[in-house]
Amino acid sequence: MYTIKVTTTGPEVLFDITGQIVKLIHSNNIESGAVLIYCPHTTAGLTINEGADPDVCHDILAHLQIMVPNSAYFHHVEGNSDAHIKASLLGSSVLVIVKHGQLQLGTWQRIFLGEFDGPRTRTLWVSFLS
Amino acid sequence: MYTIKVTTTGPEVLFDITGQIVKLIHSNNIESGAVLIYCPHTTAGLTINEGADPDVCHDILAHLQIMVPNSAYFHHVEGNSDAHIKASLLGSSVLVIVKHGQLQLGTWQRIFLGEFDGPRTRTLWVSFLS
Amino acid sequence: MYTIKVTTTGPEVLFDITGQIVKLIHSNNIESGAVLIYCPHTTAGLTINEGADPDVCHDILAHLQIMVPNSAYFHHVEGNSDAHIKASLLGSSVLVIVKHGQLQLGTWQRIFLGEFDGPRTRTLWVSFLS
C-alpha cells in the first residue's frame, strides 16, 4: 500500500491526481493489472471525468451543490453533511487498468479527488492488484 | 466467494457491516490484497462513510429521499423505482485494501449496506483479490 | 485487457452488456476471480441494476434527467455537462465476481452501459483480476 498526499485549494475542488498515480506506477515498475485508489476520508471522494476543459469540473461541482445544498434539516452538528453525501455519491475508490506499464485512461479522462470540505491536506491510499 | 447475511431493520437503513467483513478477513487469514464486497440486490447498494455520529447516516438517507422521492411518474409497477435509483447512485460494490491482516479503513469510515426497500434479509458476497 | 464495442441506440440509454461479458469469460476460460469492466468515456458510465422489467431502466433514466437537467448555468461549451455529471454519479467501472467460470450476478441484475450523450459507438475495456 502506497500513500499520496494532496493539499486541496478550496472548500470544493476536483483535484487532479493523475500525475501522482502515473509516477507511482513507474517508480514501482508495475507492468500490468489494476491500480486501486482509495480515499480514507468521509467528506471527500474519487471520480474519473474530463480534464481537458476545466469547465467540466466547474459544472460538476456547481451541480452537486444544487443537488446537495447544505440544508437546514441536517442533524449532524459539524454542519458538513452535504460533504458526506457528495462523498457517497462519487464513491470512495476508483479502479483503473494498467497495461504495459501504462495507466489506461480514456482520451479525455483524468482521476480527481473530489474535495467537499476543504481546503485540507488529504491522504490517499494506492494499491496494485494483479 | 463468501456470503454474509444481513437482516435490515427498516424501509431505509444504512446498516453497518464492517464487523462481519473484519471477521471474514480474520477467519480466512487474509494477509494482504483487497476485499471486494458485492451486493447482488437491485434495491440496495453499498457505501463507505462516517460511522461515528449516527446523524451522518440519518442525513444521507434523508437527503437521498429528497433527491429521489417515490414519484408518480415512475412506470415500474412494483412501486420501488426510488429504491432502484438509490442503489445505482451508491453502487453495487465497495473495494477496500487489506494490509497485515487488517482492513484499511479511514479513522471515521465504516462500510454500510444501503437498504432502500426493507426490511429484508439481504445476502452480500465477499471475495478477496490479490 | 479486452475491448468490447457497443453502439448505443439513443441519446440516453441503459444498454445491457451482460451477454458480451459472459462471452468474454467463457472464451478466455476464466474460472475464478473478478471481472473489471471499465468505461473510458466521460459522458457514459456503468451501473448494475434490474434487467427483468425494462421500466426500471426507464425510471432510472427519467429521474437522472430530473436530477441533472441540461441547465443554462453550465459553463462547458459543448453543452453536455449533464452527461458528464451523470457519468460521475454512476461511476466509470463495475467489478463482478467470477466463480466456477460463471459471472456472479444477483437474480435480477444485469450490467448496463449508461449512455448519456448518444447515440455513439462506445468502447469498453475488460480485465480479469485474480
PDB file of N, CA, C and O in Angstrom, chain A residues 1 36 38-43 66-69 71 73-78 80-81 83-85 87-93 95 125-130, chain B residues 33-34 46-51 53 55-56 58-64 66-67 89-90 94-99 104-111 129-130:
ATOM      1  N   MET A   1       0.843  -1.203   0.000  1.00  0.00           N
ATOM      2  CA  MET A   1       0.000   0.000   0.000  1.00  0.00           C
ATOM      3  C   MET A   1       0.874   1.247   0.000  1.00  0.00           C
ATOM      4  O   MET A   1       1.798   1.353   0.789  1.00  0.00           O
ATOM      5  N   LEU A  36      -5.777   0.427  -7.643  1.00  0.00           N
ATOM      6  CA  LEU A  36      -6.897   0.817  -6.782  1.00  0.00           C
ATOM      7  C   LEU A  36      -6.490   2.077  -6.026  1.00  0.00           C
ATOM      8  O   LEU A  36      -5.495   2.082  -5.316  1.00  0.00           O
ATOM      9  N   TYR A  38      -7.805   4.671  -3.213  1.00  0.00           N
ATOM     10  CA  TYR A  38      -8.798   4.630  -2.134  1.00  0.00           C
ATOM     11  C   TYR A  38      -8.715   5.900  -1.296  1.00  0.00           C
ATOM     12  O   TYR A  38      -7.632   6.311  -0.877  1.00  0.00           O
ATOM     13  N   CYS A  39      -9.867   6.486  -1.023  1.00  0.00           N
ATOM     14  CA  CYS A  39      -9.944   7.713  -0.218  1.00  0.00           C
ATOM     15  C   CYS A  39     -10.421   7.366   1.184  1.00  0.00           C
ATOM     16  O   CYS A  39     -11.576   6.960   1.364  1.00  0.00           O
ATOM     17  N   PRO A  40      -9.564   7.504   2.205  1.00  0.00           N
ATOM     18  CA  PRO A  40      -9.951   7.130   3.574  1.00  0.00           C
ATOM     19  C   PRO A  40     -10.734   8.222   4.306  1.00  0.00           C
ATOM     20  O   PRO A  40     -10.946   8.095   5.506  1.00  0.00           O
ATOM     21  N   HIS A  41     -11.142   9.258   3.609  1.00  0.00           N
ATOM     22  CA  HIS A  41     -11.875  10.366   4.217  1.00  0.00           C
ATOM     23  C   HIS A  41     -13.372  10.235   3.945  1.00  0.00           C
ATOM     24  O   HIS A  41     -13.762   9.574   2.988  1.00  0.00           O
ATOM     25  N   THR A  42     -14.194  10.880   4.768  1.00  0.00           N
ATOM     26  CA  THR A  42     -15.646  10.735   4.599  1.00  0.00           C
ATOM     27  C   THR A  42     -16.321  12.005   4.068  1.00  0.00           C
ATOM     28  O   THR A  42     -17.539  12.029   3.901  1.00  0.00           O
ATOM     29  N   THR A  43     -15.519  13.049   3.824  1.00  0.00           N
ATOM     30  CA  THR A  43     -16.073  14.256   3.188  1.00  0.00           C
ATOM     31  C   THR A  43     -15.333  14.562   1.880  1.00  0.00           C
ATOM     32  O   THR A  43     -15.286  15.707   1.430  1.00  0.00           O
ATOM     33  N   ILE A  66     -26.077  22.146  -6.097  1.00  0.00           N
ATOM     34  CA  ILE A  66     -27.526  22.335  -6.261  1.00  0.00           C
ATOM     35  C   ILE A  66     -28.278  21.070  -5.827  1.00  0.00           C
ATOM     36  O   ILE A  66     -29.299  21.142  -5.139  1.00  0.00           O
ATOM     37  N   MET A  67     -27.733  19.909  -6.194  1.00  0.00           N
ATOM     38  CA  MET A  67     -28.380  18.643  -5.814  1.00  0.00           C
ATOM     39  C   MET A  67     -28.308  18.403  -4.306  1.00  0.00           C
ATOM     40  O   MET A  67     -29.211  17.822  -3.716  1.00  0.00           O
ATOM     41  N   VAL A  68     -27.206  18.820  -3.707  1.00  0.00           N
ATOM     42  CA  VAL A  68     -26.978  18.565  -2.277  1.00  0.00           C
ATOM     43  C   VAL A  68     -26.574  19.872  -1.593  1.00  0.00           C
ATOM     44  O   VAL A  68     -25.411  20.096  -1.265  1.00  0.00           O
ATOM     45  N   PRO A  69     -27.547  20.761  -1.366  1.00  0.00           N
ATOM     46  CA  PRO A  69     -27.220  22.004  -0.659  1.00  0.00           C
ATOM     47  C   PRO A  69     -26.988  21.716   0.823  1.00  0.00           C
ATOM     48  O   PRO A  69     -27.378  20.666   1.323  1.00  0.00           O
ATOM     49  N   SER A  71     -28.284  21.904   3.865  1.00  0.00           N
ATOM     50  CA  SER A  71     -29.661  22.196   4.242  1.00  0.00           C
ATOM     51  C   SER A  71     -29.862  22.315   5.743  1.00  0.00           C
ATOM     52  O   SER A  71     -29.160  21.685   6.537  1.00  0.00           O
ATOM     53  N   TYR A  73     -32.208  21.157   7.476  1.00  0.00           N
ATOM     54  CA  TYR A  73     -32.788  19.988   8.154  1.00  0.00           C
ATOM     55  C   TYR A  73     -31.759  18.930   8.512  1.00  0.00           C
ATOM     56  O   TYR A  73     -32.112  17.903   9.084  1.00  0.00           O
ATOM     57  N   PHE A  74     -30.496  19.138   8.179  1.00  0.00           N
ATOM     58  CA  PHE A  74     -29.487  18.141   8.539  1.00  0.00           C
ATOM     59  C   PHE A  74     -29.284  18.107  10.058  1.00  0.00           C
ATOM     60  O   PHE A  74     -29.292  19.159  10.716  1.00  0.00           O
ATOM     61  N   HIS A  75     -29.072  16.909  10.608  1.00  0.00           N
ATOM     62  CA  HIS A  75     -28.899  16.742  12.056  1.00  0.00           C
ATOM     63  C   HIS A  75     -27.440  16.828  12.504  1.00  0.00           C
ATOM     64  O   HIS A  75     -27.163  17.240  13.618  1.00  0.00           O
ATOM     65  N   HIS A  76     -26.526  16.373  11.662  1.00  0.00           N
ATOM     66  CA  HIS A  76     -25.103  16.254  12.022  1.00  0.00           C
ATOM     67  C   HIS A  76     -24.552  17.623  12.436  1.00  0.00           C
ATOM     68  O   HIS A  76     -24.571  18.577  11.647  1.00  0.00           O
ATOM     69  N   VAL A  77     -24.083  17.710  13.675  1.00  0.00           N
ATOM     70  CA  VAL A  77     -23.747  19.031  14.230  1.00  0.00           C
ATOM     71  C   VAL A  77     -22.512  19.678  13.612  1.00  0.00           C
ATOM     72  O   VAL A  77     -22.325  20.893  13.749  1.00  0.00           O
ATOM     73  N   GLU A  78     -21.682  18.895  12.949  1.00  0.00           N
ATOM     74  CA  GLU A  78     -20.498  19.513  12.331  1.00  0.00           C
ATOM     75  C   GLU A  78     -20.862  20.395  11.142  1.00  0.00           C
ATOM     76  O   GLU A  78     -20.024  21.157  10.650  1.00  0.00           O
ATOM     77  N   ASN A  80     -21.456  19.620   8.034  1.00  0.00           N
ATOM     78  CA  ASN A  80     -20.893  19.281   6.719  1.00  0.00           C
ATOM     79  C   ASN A  80     -21.531  18.022   6.121  1.00  0.00           C
ATOM     80  O   ASN A  80     -20.871  17.276   5.389  1.00  0.00           O
ATOM     81  N   SER A  81     -22.800  17.812   6.436  1.00  0.00           N
ATOM     82  CA  SER A  81     -23.481  16.628   5.885  1.00  0.00           C
ATOM     83  C   SER A  81     -23.519  16.653   4.370  1.00  0.00           C
ATOM     84  O   SER A  81     -23.457  15.590   3.730  1.00  0.00           O
ATOM     85  N   ALA A  83     -21.190  17.514   2.442  1.00  0.00           N
ATOM     86  CA  ALA A  83     -19.907  16.940   2.003  1.00  0.00           C
ATOM     87  C   ALA A  83     -19.920  15.417   2.138  1.00  0.00           C
ATOM     88  O   ALA A  83     -19.433  14.699   1.251  1.00  0.00           O
ATOM     89  N   HIS A  84     -20.498  14.905   3.220  1.00  0.00           N
ATOM     90  CA  HIS A  84     -20.598  13.445   3.386  1.00  0.00           C
ATOM     91  C   HIS A  84     -21.447  12.815   2.276  1.00  0.00           C
ATOM     92  O   HIS A  84     -21.122  11.756   1.747  1.00  0.00           O
ATOM     93  N   ILE A  85     -22.547  13.459   1.946  1.00  0.00           N
ATOM     94  CA  ILE A  85     -23.457  12.922   0.917  1.00  0.00           C
ATOM     95  C   ILE A  85     -22.771  12.920  -0.451  1.00  0.00           C
ATOM     96  O   ILE A  85     -22.825  11.935  -1.193  1.00  0.00           O
ATOM     97  N   ALA A  87     -19.620  12.760  -1.010  1.00  0.00           N
ATOM     98  CA  ALA A  87     -18.588  11.716  -0.982  1.00  0.00           C
ATOM     99  C   ALA A  87     -19.192  10.363  -1.348  1.00  0.00           C
ATOM    100  O   ALA A  87     -18.613   9.598  -2.124  1.00  0.00           O
ATOM    101  N   SER A  88     -20.374  10.057  -0.790  1.00  0.00           N
ATOM    102  CA  SER A  88     -21.028   8.775  -1.110  1.00  0.00           C
ATOM    103  C   SER A  88     -21.543   8.735  -2.546  1.00  0.00           C
ATOM    104  O   SER A  88     -21.578   7.672  -3.158  1.00  0.00           O
ATOM    105  N   LEU A  89     -21.939   9.877  -3.096  1.00  0.00           N
ATOM    106  CA  LEU A  89     -22.403   9.892  -4.490  1.00  0.00           C
ATOM    107  C   LEU A  89     -21.252   9.585  -5.453  1.00  0.00           C
ATOM    108  O   LEU A  89     -21.432   8.882  -6.443  1.00  0.00           O
ATOM    109  N   LEU A  90     -20.059  10.112  -5.172  1.00  0.00           N
ATOM    110  CA  LEU A  90     -18.911   9.800  -6.042  1.00  0.00           C
ATOM    111  C   LEU A  90     -18.367   8.416  -5.749  1.00  0.00           C
ATOM    112  O   LEU A  90     -18.022   7.667  -6.654  1.00  0.00           O
ATOM    113  N   GLY A  91     -18.244   8.079  -4.463  1.00  0.00           N
ATOM    114  CA  GLY A  91     -17.664   6.790  -4.089  1.00  0.00           C
ATOM    115  C   GLY A  91     -16.274   6.962  -3.508  1.00  0.00           C
ATOM    116  O   GLY A  91     -15.609   7.975  -3.731  1.00  0.00           O
ATOM    117  N   SER A  92     -15.830   5.943  -2.778  1.00  0.00           N
ATOM    118  CA  SER A  92     -14.581   6.028  -2.027  1.00  0.00           C
ATOM    119  C   SER A  92     -13.371   5.488  -2.791  1.00  0.00           C
ATOM    120  O   SER A  92     -12.248   5.565  -2.295  1.00  0.00           O
ATOM    121  N   SER A  93     -13.578   4.930  -3.966  1.00  0.00           N
ATOM    122  CA  SER A  93     -12.429   4.398  -4.704  1.00  0.00           C
ATOM    123  C   SER A  93     -12.664   4.419  -6.202  1.00  0.00           C
ATOM    124  O   SER A  93     -13.808   4.493  -6.668  1.00  0.00           O
ATOM    125  N   LEU A  95     -10.869   2.335  -9.768  1.00  0.00           N
ATOM    126  CA  LEU A  95     -10.041   1.197 -10.151  1.00  0.00           C
ATOM    127  C   LEU A  95      -9.747   1.367 -11.641  1.00  0.00           C
ATOM    128  O   LEU A  95     -10.679   1.495 -12.444  1.00  0.00           O
ATOM    129  N   TRP A 125      -4.764   6.314  -0.458  1.00  0.00           N
ATOM    130  CA  TRP A 125      -4.060   5.043  -0.426  1.00  0.00           C
ATOM    131  C   TRP A 125      -4.135   4.404  -1.802  1.00  0.00           C
ATOM    132  O   TRP A 125      -5.199   4.396  -2.437  1.00  0.00           O
ATOM    133  N   VAL A 126      -3.026   3.847  -2.232  1.00  0.00           N
ATOM    134  CA  VAL A 126      -2.957   3.248  -3.562  1.00  0.00           C
ATOM    135  C   VAL A 126      -2.438   1.816  -3.438  1.00  0.00           C
ATOM    136  O   VAL A 126      -1.471   1.566  -2.712  1.00  0.00           O
ATOM    137  N   SER A 127      -3.088   0.897  -4.127  1.00  0.00           N
ATOM    138  CA  SER A 127      -2.675  -0.497  -4.073  1.00  0.00           C
ATOM    139  C   SER A 127      -2.769  -1.084  -5.481  1.00  0.00           C
ATOM    140  O   SER A 127      -3.646  -0.704  -6.262  1.00  0.00           O
ATOM    141  N   PHE A 128      -1.859  -2.000  -5.796  1.00  0.00           N
ATOM    142  CA  PHE A 128      -1.857  -2.610  -7.134  1.00  0.00           C
ATOM    143  C   PHE A 128      -2.412  -4.022  -7.068  1.00  0.00           C
ATOM    144  O   PHE A 128      -1.987  -4.824  -6.241  1.00  0.00           O
ATOM    145  N   LEU A 129      -3.371  -4.302  -7.926  1.00  0.00           N
ATOM    146  CA  LEU A 129      -3.990  -5.630  -7.978  1.00  0.00           C
ATOM    147  C   LEU A 129      -3.520  -6.354  -9.238  1.00  0.00           C
ATOM    148  O   LEU A 129      -3.262  -5.721 -10.268  1.00  0.00           O
ATOM    149  N   SER A 130      -3.435  -7.675  -9.156  1.00  0.00           N
ATOM    150  CA  SER A 130      -2.877  -8.444 -10.285  1.00  0.00           C
ATOM    151  C   SER A 130      -3.985  -9.187 -11.041  1.00  0.00           C
ATOM    152  O   SER A 130      -5.080  -9.368 -10.552  1.00  0.00           O
TER     153      SER A 130
ATOM    154  N   GLY B  33      -3.928  -7.565   0.163  1.00  0.00           N
ATOM    155  CA  GLY B  33      -4.712  -7.535  -1.070  1.00  0.00           C
ATOM    156  C   GLY B  33      -5.862  -6.574  -0.893  1.00  0.00           C
ATOM    157  O   GLY B  33      -5.705  -5.486  -0.313  1.00  0.00           O
ATOM    158  N   ALA B  34      -7.017  -6.966  -1.398  1.00  0.00           N
ATOM    159  CA  ALA B  34      -8.204  -6.113  -1.261  1.00  0.00           C
ATOM    160  C   ALA B  34      -9.423  -6.999  -1.071  1.00  0.00           C
ATOM    161  O   ALA B  34      -9.456  -8.137  -1.548  1.00  0.00           O
ATOM    162  N   LEU B  46     -24.097  -0.360  -1.697  1.00  0.00           N
ATOM    163  CA  LEU B  46     -23.042  -0.319  -0.689  1.00  0.00           C
ATOM    164  C   LEU B  46     -22.360   1.037  -0.716  1.00  0.00           C
ATOM    165  O   LEU B  46     -22.151   1.622  -1.786  1.00  0.00           O
ATOM    166  N   THR B  47     -21.991   1.529   0.475  1.00  0.00           N
ATOM    167  CA  THR B  47     -21.261   2.787   0.550  1.00  0.00           C
ATOM    168  C   THR B  47     -20.366   2.787   1.779  1.00  0.00           C
ATOM    169  O   THR B  47     -20.591   2.013   2.719  1.00  0.00           O
ATOM    170  N   ILE B  48     -19.364   3.641   1.749  1.00  0.00           N
ATOM    171  CA  ILE B  48     -18.457   3.829   2.881  1.00  0.00           C
ATOM    172  C   ILE B  48     -18.592   5.275   3.315  1.00  0.00           C
ATOM    173  O   ILE B  48     -18.482   6.186   2.497  1.00  0.00           O
ATOM    174  N   ASN B  49     -18.872   5.477   4.611  1.00  0.00           N
ATOM    175  CA  ASN B  49     -18.994   6.848   5.097  1.00  0.00           C
ATOM    176  C   ASN B  49     -18.779   6.859   6.610  1.00  0.00           C
ATOM    177  O   ASN B  49     -18.345   5.847   7.174  1.00  0.00           O
ATOM    178  N   GLU B  50     -19.077   7.974   7.247  1.00  0.00           N
ATOM    179  CA  GLU B  50     -18.797   8.101   8.674  1.00  0.00           C
ATOM    180  C   GLU B  50     -19.746   7.268   9.522  1.00  0.00           C
ATOM    181  O   GLU B  50     -20.966   7.298   9.339  1.00  0.00           O
ATOM    182  N   GLY B  51     -19.172   6.529  10.480  1.00  0.00           N
ATOM    183  CA  GLY B  51     -19.970   5.731  11.389  1.00  0.00           C
ATOM    184  C   GLY B  51     -19.977   6.260  12.814  1.00  0.00           C
ATOM    185  O   GLY B  51     -20.769   5.787  13.628  1.00  0.00           O
ATOM    186  N   ASP B  53     -20.800   9.328  14.179  1.00  0.00           N
ATOM    187  CA  ASP B  53     -22.030  10.049  14.528  1.00  0.00           C
ATOM    188  C   ASP B  53     -23.178   9.492  13.673  1.00  0.00           C
ATOM    189  O   ASP B  53     -23.189   9.700  12.457  1.00  0.00           O
ATOM    190  N   ASP B  55     -25.925  10.568  13.117  1.00  0.00           N
ATOM    191  CA  ASP B  55     -26.630  11.620  12.384  1.00  0.00           C
ATOM    192  C   ASP B  55     -26.153  11.737  10.940  1.00  0.00           C
ATOM    193  O   ASP B  55     -26.903  12.207  10.078  1.00  0.00           O
ATOM    194  N   VAL B  56     -24.919  11.332  10.672  1.00  0.00           N
ATOM    195  CA  VAL B  56     -24.449  11.375   9.284  1.00  0.00           C
ATOM    196  C   VAL B  56     -25.280  10.415   8.437  1.00  0.00           C
ATOM    197  O   VAL B  56     -25.775  10.782   7.375  1.00  0.00           O
ATOM    198  N   HIS B  58     -28.245   9.323   9.103  1.00  0.00           N
ATOM    199  CA  HIS B  58     -29.591   9.908   9.042  1.00  0.00           C
ATOM    200  C   HIS B  58     -29.692  10.940   7.921  1.00  0.00           C
ATOM    201  O   HIS B  58     -30.648  10.929   7.123  1.00  0.00           O
ATOM    202  N   ASP B  59     -28.692  11.822   7.852  1.00  0.00           N
ATOM    203  CA  ASP B  59     -28.739  12.901   6.861  1.00  0.00           C
ATOM    204  C   ASP B  59     -28.579  12.364   5.439  1.00  0.00           C
ATOM    205  O   ASP B  59     -29.219  12.863   4.506  1.00  0.00           O
ATOM    206  N   ILE B  60     -27.717  11.357   5.278  1.00  0.00           N
ATOM    207  CA  ILE B  60     -27.549  10.758   3.942  1.00  0.00           C
ATOM    208  C   ILE B  60     -28.885  10.181   3.465  1.00  0.00           C
ATOM    209  O   ILE B  60     -29.334  10.450   2.349  1.00  0.00           O
ATOM    210  N   LEU B  61     -29.547   9.395   4.318  1.00  0.00           N
ATOM    211  CA  LEU B  61     -30.825   8.783   3.937  1.00  0.00           C
ATOM    212  C   LEU B  61     -31.902   9.840   3.692  1.00  0.00           C
ATOM    213  O   LEU B  61     -32.672   9.740   2.731  1.00  0.00           O
ATOM    214  N   ALA B  62     -31.955  10.837   4.578  1.00  0.00           N
ATOM    215  CA  ALA B  62     -32.979  11.883   4.440  1.00  0.00           C
ATOM    216  C   ALA B  62     -32.810  12.626   3.125  1.00  0.00           C
ATOM    217  O   ALA B  62     -33.785  12.911   2.418  1.00  0.00           O
ATOM    218  N   HIS B  63     -31.559  12.904   2.779  1.00  0.00           N
ATOM    219  CA  HIS B  63     -31.350  13.676   1.555  1.00  0.00           C
ATOM    220  C   HIS B  63     -31.532  12.825   0.297  1.00  0.00           C
ATOM    221  O   HIS B  63     -32.005  13.325  -0.730  1.00  0.00           O
ATOM    222  N   LEU B  64     -31.160  11.553   0.370  1.00  0.00           N
ATOM    223  CA  LEU B  64     -31.433  10.676  -0.782  1.00  0.00           C
ATOM    224  C   LEU B  64     -32.931  10.631  -1.075  1.00  0.00           C
ATOM    225  O   LEU B  64     -33.362  10.584  -2.231  1.00  0.00           O
ATOM    226  N   ILE B  66     -35.046  13.020  -0.542  1.00  0.00           N
ATOM    227  CA  ILE B  66     -35.416  14.280  -1.179  1.00  0.00           C
ATOM    228  C   ILE B  66     -34.979  14.289  -2.644  1.00  0.00           C
ATOM    229  O   ILE B  66     -35.723  14.704  -3.543  1.00  0.00           O
ATOM    230  N   MET B  67     -33.772  13.777  -2.894  1.00  0.00           N
ATOM    231  CA  MET B  67     -33.262  13.742  -4.271  1.00  0.00           C
ATOM    232  C   MET B  67     -34.043  12.754  -5.140  1.00  0.00           C
ATOM    233  O   MET B  67     -34.214  12.966  -6.334  1.00  0.00           O
ATOM    234  N   LEU B  89     -27.090   4.946  -7.480  1.00  0.00           N
ATOM    235  CA  LEU B  89     -26.315   6.115  -7.047  1.00  0.00           C
ATOM    236  C   LEU B  89     -25.197   5.703  -6.091  1.00  0.00           C
ATOM    237  O   LEU B  89     -24.095   6.246  -6.143  1.00  0.00           O
ATOM    238  N   LEU B  90     -25.467   4.750  -5.208  1.00  0.00           N
ATOM    239  CA  LEU B  90     -24.409   4.283  -4.300  1.00  0.00           C
ATOM    240  C   LEU B  90     -23.462   3.335  -5.006  1.00  0.00           C
ATOM    241  O   LEU B  90     -22.246   3.405  -4.828  1.00  0.00           O
ATOM    242  N   VAL B  94     -18.113  -2.253  -3.006  1.00  0.00           N
ATOM    243  CA  VAL B  94     -17.004  -1.440  -2.492  1.00  0.00           C
ATOM    244  C   VAL B  94     -15.777  -2.337  -2.440  1.00  0.00           C
ATOM    245  O   VAL B  94     -15.886  -3.564  -2.316  1.00  0.00           O
ATOM    246  N   LEU B  95     -14.625  -1.689  -2.532  1.00  0.00           N
ATOM    247  CA  LEU B  95     -13.352  -2.397  -2.581  1.00  0.00           C
ATOM    248  C   LEU B  95     -12.452  -1.720  -1.551  1.00  0.00           C
ATOM    249  O   LEU B  95     -12.260  -0.508  -1.603  1.00  0.00           O
ATOM    250  N   VAL B  96     -11.945  -2.506  -0.598  1.00  0.00           N
ATOM    251  CA  VAL B  96     -11.144  -1.927   0.489  1.00  0.00           C
ATOM    252  C   VAL B  96      -9.829  -2.702   0.602  1.00  0.00           C
ATOM    253  O   VAL B  96      -9.813  -3.935   0.487  1.00  0.00           O
ATOM    254  N   ILE B  97      -8.748  -1.986   0.840  1.00  0.00           N
ATOM    255  CA  ILE B  97      -7.418  -2.594   0.943  1.00  0.00           C
ATOM    256  C   ILE B  97      -7.294  -3.387   2.251  1.00  0.00           C
ATOM    257  O   ILE B  97      -7.845  -2.989   3.287  1.00  0.00           O
ATOM    258  N   VAL B  98      -6.597  -4.518   2.201  1.00  0.00           N
ATOM    259  CA  VAL B  98      -6.242  -5.295   3.394  1.00  0.00           C
ATOM    260  C   VAL B  98      -4.710  -5.314   3.484  1.00  0.00           C
ATOM    261  O   VAL B  98      -4.038  -5.578   2.482  1.00  0.00           O
ATOM    262  N   LYS B  99      -4.177  -5.005   4.658  1.00  0.00           N
ATOM    263  CA  LYS B  99      -2.707  -4.936   4.845  1.00  0.00           C
ATOM    264  C   LYS B  99      -2.371  -5.507   6.206  1.00  0.00           C
ATOM    265  O   LYS B  99      -3.017  -5.131   7.196  1.00  0.00           O
ATOM    266  N   GLN B 104      -8.201  -1.848   5.865  1.00  0.00           N
ATOM    267  CA  GLN B 104      -7.676  -0.481   5.890  1.00  0.00           C
ATOM    268  C   GLN B 104      -8.795   0.536   5.646  1.00  0.00           C
ATOM    269  O   GLN B 104      -9.016   0.962   4.518  1.00  0.00           O
ATOM    270  N   LEU B 105      -9.459   0.927   6.708  1.00  0.00           N
ATOM    271  CA  LEU B 105     -10.471   1.983   6.618  1.00  0.00           C
ATOM    272  C   LEU B 105      -9.908   3.259   7.246  1.00  0.00           C
ATOM    273  O   LEU B 105      -9.068   3.197   8.144  1.00  0.00           O
ATOM    274  N   GLY B 106     -10.399   4.415   6.781  1.00  0.00           N
ATOM    275  CA  GLY B 106     -10.037   5.679   7.413  1.00  0.00           C
ATOM    276  C   GLY B 106     -10.610   5.738   8.834  1.00  0.00           C
ATOM    277  O   GLY B 106     -11.520   4.973   9.190  1.00  0.00           O
ATOM    278  N   THR B 107     -10.082   6.656   9.617  1.00  0.00           N
ATOM    279  CA  THR B 107     -10.443   6.795  11.032  1.00  0.00           C
ATOM    280  C   THR B 107     -11.952   6.772  11.276  1.00  0.00           C
ATOM    281  O   THR B 107     -12.431   6.131  12.214  1.00  0.00           O
ATOM    282  N   TRP B 108     -12.701   7.478  10.454  1.00  0.00           N
ATOM    283  CA  TRP B 108     -14.143   7.616  10.689  1.00  0.00           C
ATOM    284  C   TRP B 108     -14.979   6.701   9.815  1.00  0.00           C
ATOM    285  O   TRP B 108     -16.209   6.710   9.901  1.00  0.00           O
ATOM    286  N   GLN B 109     -14.320   5.933   8.959  1.00  0.00           N
ATOM    287  CA  GLN B 109     -15.066   5.159   7.957  1.00  0.00           C
ATOM    288  C   GLN B 109     -15.628   3.841   8.490  1.00  0.00           C
ATOM    289  O   GLN B 109     -14.963   3.126   9.239  1.00  0.00           O
ATOM    290  N   ARG B 110     -16.836   3.537   8.027  1.00  0.00           N
ATOM    291  CA  ARG B 110     -17.462   2.225   8.213  1.00  0.00           C
ATOM    292  C   ARG B 110     -18.084   1.834   6.864  1.00  0.00           C
ATOM    293  O   ARG B 110     -18.385   2.696   6.032  1.00  0.00           O
ATOM    294  N   ILE B 111     -18.279   0.538   6.689  1.00  0.00           N
ATOM    295  CA  ILE B 111     -18.898   0.038   5.455  1.00  0.00           C
ATOM    296  C   ILE B 111     -20.377  -0.209   5.713  1.00  0.00           C
ATOM    297  O   ILE B 111     -20.732  -0.894   6.682  1.00  0.00           O
ATOM    298  N   LEU B 129      -9.180 -10.248  -3.319  1.00  0.00           N
ATOM    299  CA  LEU B 129      -8.330 -10.084  -4.506  1.00  0.00           C
ATOM    300  C   LEU B 129      -6.876  -9.911  -4.062  1.00  0.00           C
ATOM    301  O   LEU B 129      -6.612  -9.360  -2.989  1.00  0.00           O
ATOM    302  N   SER B 130      -5.953 -10.360  -4.910  1.00  0.00           N
ATOM    303  CA  SER B 130      -4.537 -10.326  -4.508  1.00  0.00           C
ATOM    304  C   SER B 130      -3.766  -9.214  -5.246  1.00  0.00           C
ATOM    305  O   SER B 130      -4.225  -8.676  -6.233  1.00  0.00           O
TER     306      SER B 130
END
